[in-house]
Amino acid sequence: MNKALLESFFRHLGQYVTLSEEEFHDILSFFEERNLAKKEILMHAGGPCTHTHVVLKGCLHMYFVNEKGVERTVQFALENWWLTDLLAFQNKANTDFSIQAVEKSEVLSISLDQQGQLLEKYPQLERYFRLIYQTAYGASIMKMKYLSDFSKEEIYFHFTEHYPKFAQRVPQYLIASFLGLTPEYVSEIRAKKRS
Amino acid sequence: MNKALLESFFRHLGQYVTLSEEEFHDILSFFEERNLAKKEILMHAGGPCTHTHVVLKGCLHMYFVNEKGVERTVQFALENWWLTDLLAFQNKANTDFSIQAVEKSEVLSISLDQQGQLLEKYPQLERYFRLIYQTAYGASIMKMKYLSDFSKEEIYFHFTEHYPKFAQRVPQYLIASFLGLTPEYVSEIRAKKRS
């Protein structure tokens, strides 16, 4: 895998825990590297959820297809973000979600057993994962507030103002899906704002 | 604090980490004990979010008041569940949420600084918090799926079937608030089911 990407991941981990370069390279041996084409599926709804994934380059989204056949994105992951169906992952169960590459992506994937062995060998990584999940959980509580408090229009503009990186990189129809809006509605309010 | 409650909390922690009784009593010294009357407010929206709380007995809920003046519950906590506005807590910021006792409750509260010192002295608790947040985050992703996938009626009956302990203990209007339903609607679908 590209050296610059691994260095970026090393710096990311270094924000949370102290690791030597040697330890980092040993840690990488617990992971599988995957290169994904744009739109490639990494996890299939209905199948087992065997791995959790961290994005080194690119963007993933996790979604389900609702009863009307409409795709609904529940989570995105850009660089250094983790993504999986955590409940299915920790129970080694089947998942209702799919994970797909939004753009050409490079990810590191780890199984529950490998993660268990990794954390046994490097217990300092417990702190890293604790902080990652703490923030993700906190953000999901905040998202629930926005979704139920804001008007549809406010939800869209709040999101694009607070996460401009996402708004620039991710196709509008996926942002719409994540916010529970239709692509048509998003086109309409963007046109209204421009005019 | 009641000895049986502390023993129950000790057993709860013991499911995740190995601790001696002596360590457990030292750990308790990092917390403040609070006895809350029914409906007592533990955290006020607009004020600082200084502590995270674990319920030893009773039930808390965290809510905000939306623009229409309606209370919306975003999270409950029964025994051995933690509750706070995590983003505000970790940033020592003001919160948009309030926390209130649903029934007479006994809780342990810890500040961010005290939690930092606790985790420095007992790094094995990183694992405990990692698993707590991992499950909570996984569950919040699943909740987003239910809220956007199910009909209002399905949301209500799914919740009461999967969390019968909650459904028995928590007033119907709070369950309605948590699920984004009105109390009137919940009364209506319950009456329809009984008939």
XYZ file of C-alpha atoms in Angstrom:
390
model
C 0.000 0.000 0.000
C 1.017 3.580 -0.723
C 3.570 4.752 1.870
C 2.085 8.253 2.238
C -1.316 6.755 3.135
C 0.188 4.559 5.817
C 2.119 7.517 7.234
C -1.102 9.492 7.397
C -2.780 6.627 9.293
C 0.235 6.416 11.631
C -0.100 10.150 12.396
C -3.839 9.685 12.956
C -3.253 6.919 15.528
C -0.497 9.043 17.077
C -3.084 11.675 17.995
C -4.606 9.164 20.419
C -1.858 6.748 21.483
C 1.923 6.569 21.539
C 3.246 3.950 19.120
C 6.701 3.278 17.711
C 7.085 2.773 13.954
C 7.917 -0.865 14.652
C 4.718 -1.331 16.653
C 2.745 0.387 13.901
C 4.064 -2.028 11.277
C 3.233 -4.962 13.511
C -0.266 -3.517 14.024
C -0.760 -3.332 10.247
C -0.127 -7.085 10.015
C -3.488 -7.646 11.769
C -5.319 -5.949 8.891
C -6.157 -6.865 5.314
C -5.580 -4.217 2.662
C -8.319 -3.690 0.114
C -8.442 -1.554 -2.999
C -11.963 -0.764 -4.062
C -13.208 0.536 -7.378
C -15.843 3.245 -7.330
C -19.238 1.683 -6.431
C -17.611 -1.621 -5.399
C -19.495 -3.359 -2.583
C -17.492 -4.226 0.536
C -20.325 -5.702 2.598
C -23.636 -7.133 1.383
C -26.954 -6.736 3.194
C -28.253 -10.164 4.201
C -24.742 -11.590 4.523
C -22.403 -11.844 7.504
C -20.725 -8.742 8.920
C -17.205 -10.092 9.349
C -14.984 -6.991 9.376
C -14.709 -3.398 10.417
C -13.004 -1.035 7.977
C -10.944 2.106 8.224
C -10.627 4.320 5.151
C -7.063 5.347 4.218
C -8.121 7.008 0.981
C -11.515 7.574 -0.564
C -14.996 7.365 0.860
C -17.401 4.601 1.891
C -21.065 4.716 2.765
C -23.243 2.251 4.648
C -26.873 1.984 3.569
C -29.966 -0.156 3.582
C -32.755 -0.494 1.046
C -36.126 0.333 2.581
C -39.464 -1.315 1.871
C -40.118 1.057 -1.011
C -36.842 -0.006 -2.625
C -35.133 3.308 -1.817
C -31.483 3.314 -0.672
C -30.978 5.116 2.650
C -27.437 5.977 3.741
C -26.924 5.813 7.514
C -23.207 6.621 7.698
C -20.298 7.882 5.609
C -16.585 7.328 6.184
C -13.844 9.535 4.777
C -10.117 9.177 5.553
C -9.346 7.764 9.022
C -12.989 7.020 9.759
C -14.177 3.543 10.657
C -17.264 1.900 9.250
C -19.188 -1.274 9.925
C -22.530 -2.467 11.302
C -21.189 -2.586 14.865
C -24.022 -4.621 16.404
C -23.728 -7.329 13.739
C -19.915 -7.141 13.882
C -19.657 -7.689 17.617
C -22.273 -10.476 17.511
C -20.802 -12.112 14.371
C -24.300 -11.840 12.925
C -25.793 -11.103 9.527
C -26.289 -7.473 8.662
C -29.167 -5.465 7.177
C -26.698 -2.952 5.702
C -24.424 -2.776 2.681
C -21.131 -0.897 2.495
C -20.105 0.549 -0.854
C -17.226 2.696 -2.094
C -18.508 6.153 -3.063
C -15.236 6.748 -4.937
C -12.098 4.680 -5.637
C -10.918 3.778 -2.121
C -8.177 2.064 -0.162
C -9.172 0.565 3.164
C -7.775 -1.576 5.959
C -10.150 -4.280 7.212
C -9.971 -6.293 10.413
C -12.090 -9.190 11.685
C -13.475 -9.366 15.227
C -11.026 -12.124 16.173
C -8.063 -10.249 14.743
C -9.189 -7.078 16.490
C -9.409 -9.047 19.749
C -5.834 -10.284 19.292
C -4.667 -6.804 18.317
C -6.178 -5.274 21.463
C -4.702 -8.017 23.621
C -1.227 -7.309 22.234
C -1.659 -3.510 22.176
C -4.092 -2.664 24.997
C -3.274 1.039 24.523
C -5.439 0.859 21.378
C -8.485 0.377 23.617
C -8.177 4.112 24.315
C -8.085 4.870 20.593
C -11.234 2.893 19.870
C -12.945 4.240 23.002
C -12.413 7.817 21.818
C -13.440 7.009 18.234
C -16.715 5.409 19.351
C -17.340 8.066 22.006
C -17.230 10.789 19.344
C -19.236 8.765 16.821
C -21.934 8.020 19.381
C -22.042 11.643 20.515
C -22.384 12.775 16.903
C -25.206 10.324 16.226
C -27.178 11.719 19.206
C -26.663 15.195 17.783
C -27.793 14.001 14.340
C -31.040 12.695 15.876
C -31.613 16.165 17.328
C -31.044 17.887 13.989
C -33.265 15.468 12.116
C -36.167 15.992 14.467
C -35.619 19.675 15.241
C -34.783 21.288 11.914
C -36.881 21.784 8.819
C -35.783 19.782 5.778
C -34.184 22.879 4.304
C -32.307 23.682 7.533
C -31.063 20.086 7.768
C -29.522 20.300 4.312
C -27.829 23.686 4.735
C -26.689 22.912 8.278
C -25.005 19.758 7.002
C -23.314 21.339 3.997
C -22.067 24.296 6.085
C -20.717 22.126 8.901
C -19.230 19.405 6.687
C -18.021 21.228 3.572
C -15.497 18.439 2.821
C -18.360 15.974 2.530
C -20.537 18.328 0.545
C -17.801 18.820 -2.040
C -16.824 15.177 -2.410
C -19.999 13.206 -1.997
C -22.665 13.147 -4.725
C -25.759 15.174 -3.870
C -28.082 12.168 -4.116
C -26.105 10.422 -1.343
C -26.191 13.473 0.925
C -29.936 13.615 0.297
C -30.223 9.925 1.200
C -28.226 10.453 4.415
C -30.466 13.346 5.461
C -33.729 11.602 4.606
C -34.449 13.940 1.685
C -35.177 13.181 -1.958
C -32.606 14.224 -4.598
C -35.347 16.274 -6.275
C -35.984 18.221 -3.083
C -32.256 18.966 -2.685
C -32.035 20.240 -6.296
C -35.022 22.467 -5.631
C -33.695 24.114 -2.443
C -30.232 24.572 -3.954
C -31.770 26.288 -6.986
C -33.883 28.458 -4.681
C -30.791 29.529 -2.685
C -28.841 30.410 -5.847
C -31.648 32.539 -7.238
C -25.110 4.385 48.941
C -27.076 1.147 49.155
C -24.674 -1.819 49.251
C -26.768 -3.997 46.919
C -26.683 -1.302 44.240
C -22.911 -1.014 44.437
C -22.574 -4.800 44.256
C -24.731 -4.815 41.145
C -22.508 -2.135 39.560
C -19.408 -4.153 40.556
C -20.855 -7.236 38.810
C -21.681 -5.108 35.771
C -18.077 -3.862 35.476
C -16.874 -7.437 36.094
C -18.548 -8.505 32.849
C -16.024 -6.350 30.973
C -12.890 -6.072 33.127
C -11.257 -7.872 36.028
C -11.225 -5.739 39.180
C -10.594 -6.574 42.830
C -13.052 -5.314 45.461
C -10.348 -2.961 46.692
C -9.859 -1.506 43.211
C -13.614 -1.134 42.832
C -13.870 0.880 46.042
C -11.000 3.077 44.929
C -12.740 3.552 41.554
C -15.922 4.679 43.335
C -13.928 7.484 45.001
C -13.652 9.173 41.571
C -17.443 9.513 41.389
C -20.033 11.681 43.099
C -23.184 9.957 44.338
C -26.484 11.621 43.601
C -29.991 10.793 44.732
C -32.601 12.234 42.425
C -36.275 12.725 43.060
C -38.700 11.834 40.264
C -38.568 14.591 37.588
C -35.440 16.184 39.150
C -33.173 17.791 36.555
C -29.551 16.617 36.516
C -28.353 18.701 33.547
C -29.875 21.886 32.139
C -30.011 22.740 28.421
C -28.010 25.907 27.808
C -25.649 25.231 30.707
C -22.323 23.397 30.804
C -22.142 19.622 30.400
C -19.733 18.816 33.216
C -20.393 15.153 34.026
C -21.320 11.794 32.622
C -23.682 9.683 34.695
C -24.284 6.000 35.238
C -27.615 4.875 36.674
C -27.429 2.475 39.637
C -31.175 2.544 40.256
C -33.990 4.249 38.416
C -34.180 5.795 34.987
C -32.953 8.987 33.323
C -33.811 10.526 29.986
C -31.992 13.137 27.916
C -34.139 15.493 25.857
C -34.248 18.809 24.096
C -37.129 21.203 23.541
C -37.722 21.822 19.849
C -38.743 25.068 18.176
C -42.417 24.256 18.683
C -41.819 23.912 22.431
C -42.200 20.112 22.340
C -39.879 17.919 24.454
C -38.041 15.302 22.401
C -36.240 12.484 24.210
C -33.076 11.308 22.433
C -31.859 8.702 24.944
C -32.937 6.781 28.028
C -30.735 5.187 30.671
C -31.841 2.376 32.970
C -29.573 0.567 35.469
C -25.899 0.354 34.421
C -26.408 2.617 31.420
C -24.438 5.800 30.960
C -25.904 9.100 29.878
C -24.551 12.485 28.914
C -24.227 14.775 25.884
C -20.915 13.216 24.865
C -19.833 15.891 22.373
C -20.374 18.690 24.908
C -18.845 16.552 27.685
C -15.618 15.827 25.831
C -15.313 19.468 24.678
C -16.304 20.918 28.084
C -18.942 22.879 26.195
C -22.506 23.968 26.843
C -25.196 21.487 25.959
C -28.498 21.735 24.068
C -29.915 18.850 26.114
C -31.398 18.373 29.569
C -31.194 15.213 31.662
C -34.072 14.437 33.998
C -34.947 11.556 36.331
C -37.955 9.657 34.943
C -38.392 8.017 38.347
C -36.604 8.312 41.746
C -33.009 7.470 40.841
C -29.549 6.930 42.259
C -26.643 7.736 39.982
C -22.871 8.019 40.015
C -21.494 11.087 38.224
C -17.956 11.753 37.049
C -16.358 14.839 35.489
C -14.118 14.716 32.417
C -11.018 15.451 34.487
C -11.883 12.812 37.071
C -12.613 10.315 34.296
C -9.204 11.131 32.786
C -7.509 10.451 36.118
C -9.551 7.287 36.608
C -8.526 5.944 33.194
C -4.898 6.835 33.846
C -4.917 4.877 37.099
C -7.063 2.006 35.750
C -6.332 1.767 32.011
C -8.229 -1.519 31.902
C -11.402 0.588 32.118
C -10.671 1.900 28.596
C -11.903 -1.481 27.403
C -15.087 -1.136 29.433
C -15.894 2.292 28.000
C -14.872 1.200 24.490
C -17.386 -1.664 24.603
C -20.111 0.522 26.148
C -19.753 3.165 23.434
C -19.324 0.575 20.676
C -22.692 -0.954 21.573
C -24.391 2.412 22.077
C -23.144 3.690 18.714
C -24.166 0.467 16.960
C -27.625 0.720 18.508
C -28.015 4.347 17.426
C -27.244 3.397 13.810
C -29.903 0.691 14.061
C -32.370 3.191 15.541
C -31.829 5.485 12.529
C -32.703 2.553 10.283
C -35.906 1.789 12.184
C -36.990 5.410 12.257
C -36.607 5.826 8.519
C -37.673 2.326 7.460
C -40.706 1.500 9.568
C -44.155 3.021 9.629
C -45.011 4.928 12.811
C -47.089 2.013 14.021
C -44.285 -0.495 13.339
C -41.778 1.732 15.162
C -43.920 1.724 18.286
C -44.639 -2.018 18.377
C -41.087 -2.944 17.401
C -39.792 -0.882 20.313
C -42.211 -2.220 22.919
C -41.628 -5.819 21.819
C -37.839 -5.511 21.809
C -37.558 -3.459 24.993
C -40.371 -4.711 27.226
C -38.516 -3.517 30.369
C -38.633 0.031 29.055
C -42.209 -0.216 27.883
C -43.335 -1.297 31.364
C -41.375 1.280 33.336
C -41.333 4.385 31.208
C -44.449 6.546 30.796
C -46.068 6.229 27.379
C -45.642 9.932 26.573
C -41.849 9.580 26.956
C -41.724 6.521 24.718
C -43.759 8.478 22.189
C -41.301 11.389 22.471
C -38.321 9.050 21.962
C -39.897 7.545 18.856
C -40.945 10.873 17.345
C -44.654 10.137 17.843
C -47.336 12.138 19.630
C -48.856 10.698 22.841
C -52.277 10.894 21.147
C -51.078 8.743 18.261
C -49.656 6.139 20.659
C -52.965 5.989 22.572
C -54.782 5.518 19.279
C -52.652 2.615 17.963
C -52.669 0.882 21.362
C -56.465 1.106 21.490
C -56.658 -0.214 17.924
C -54.428 -3.203 18.836
C -56.517 -4.066 21.913
C -59.790 -3.985 19.962
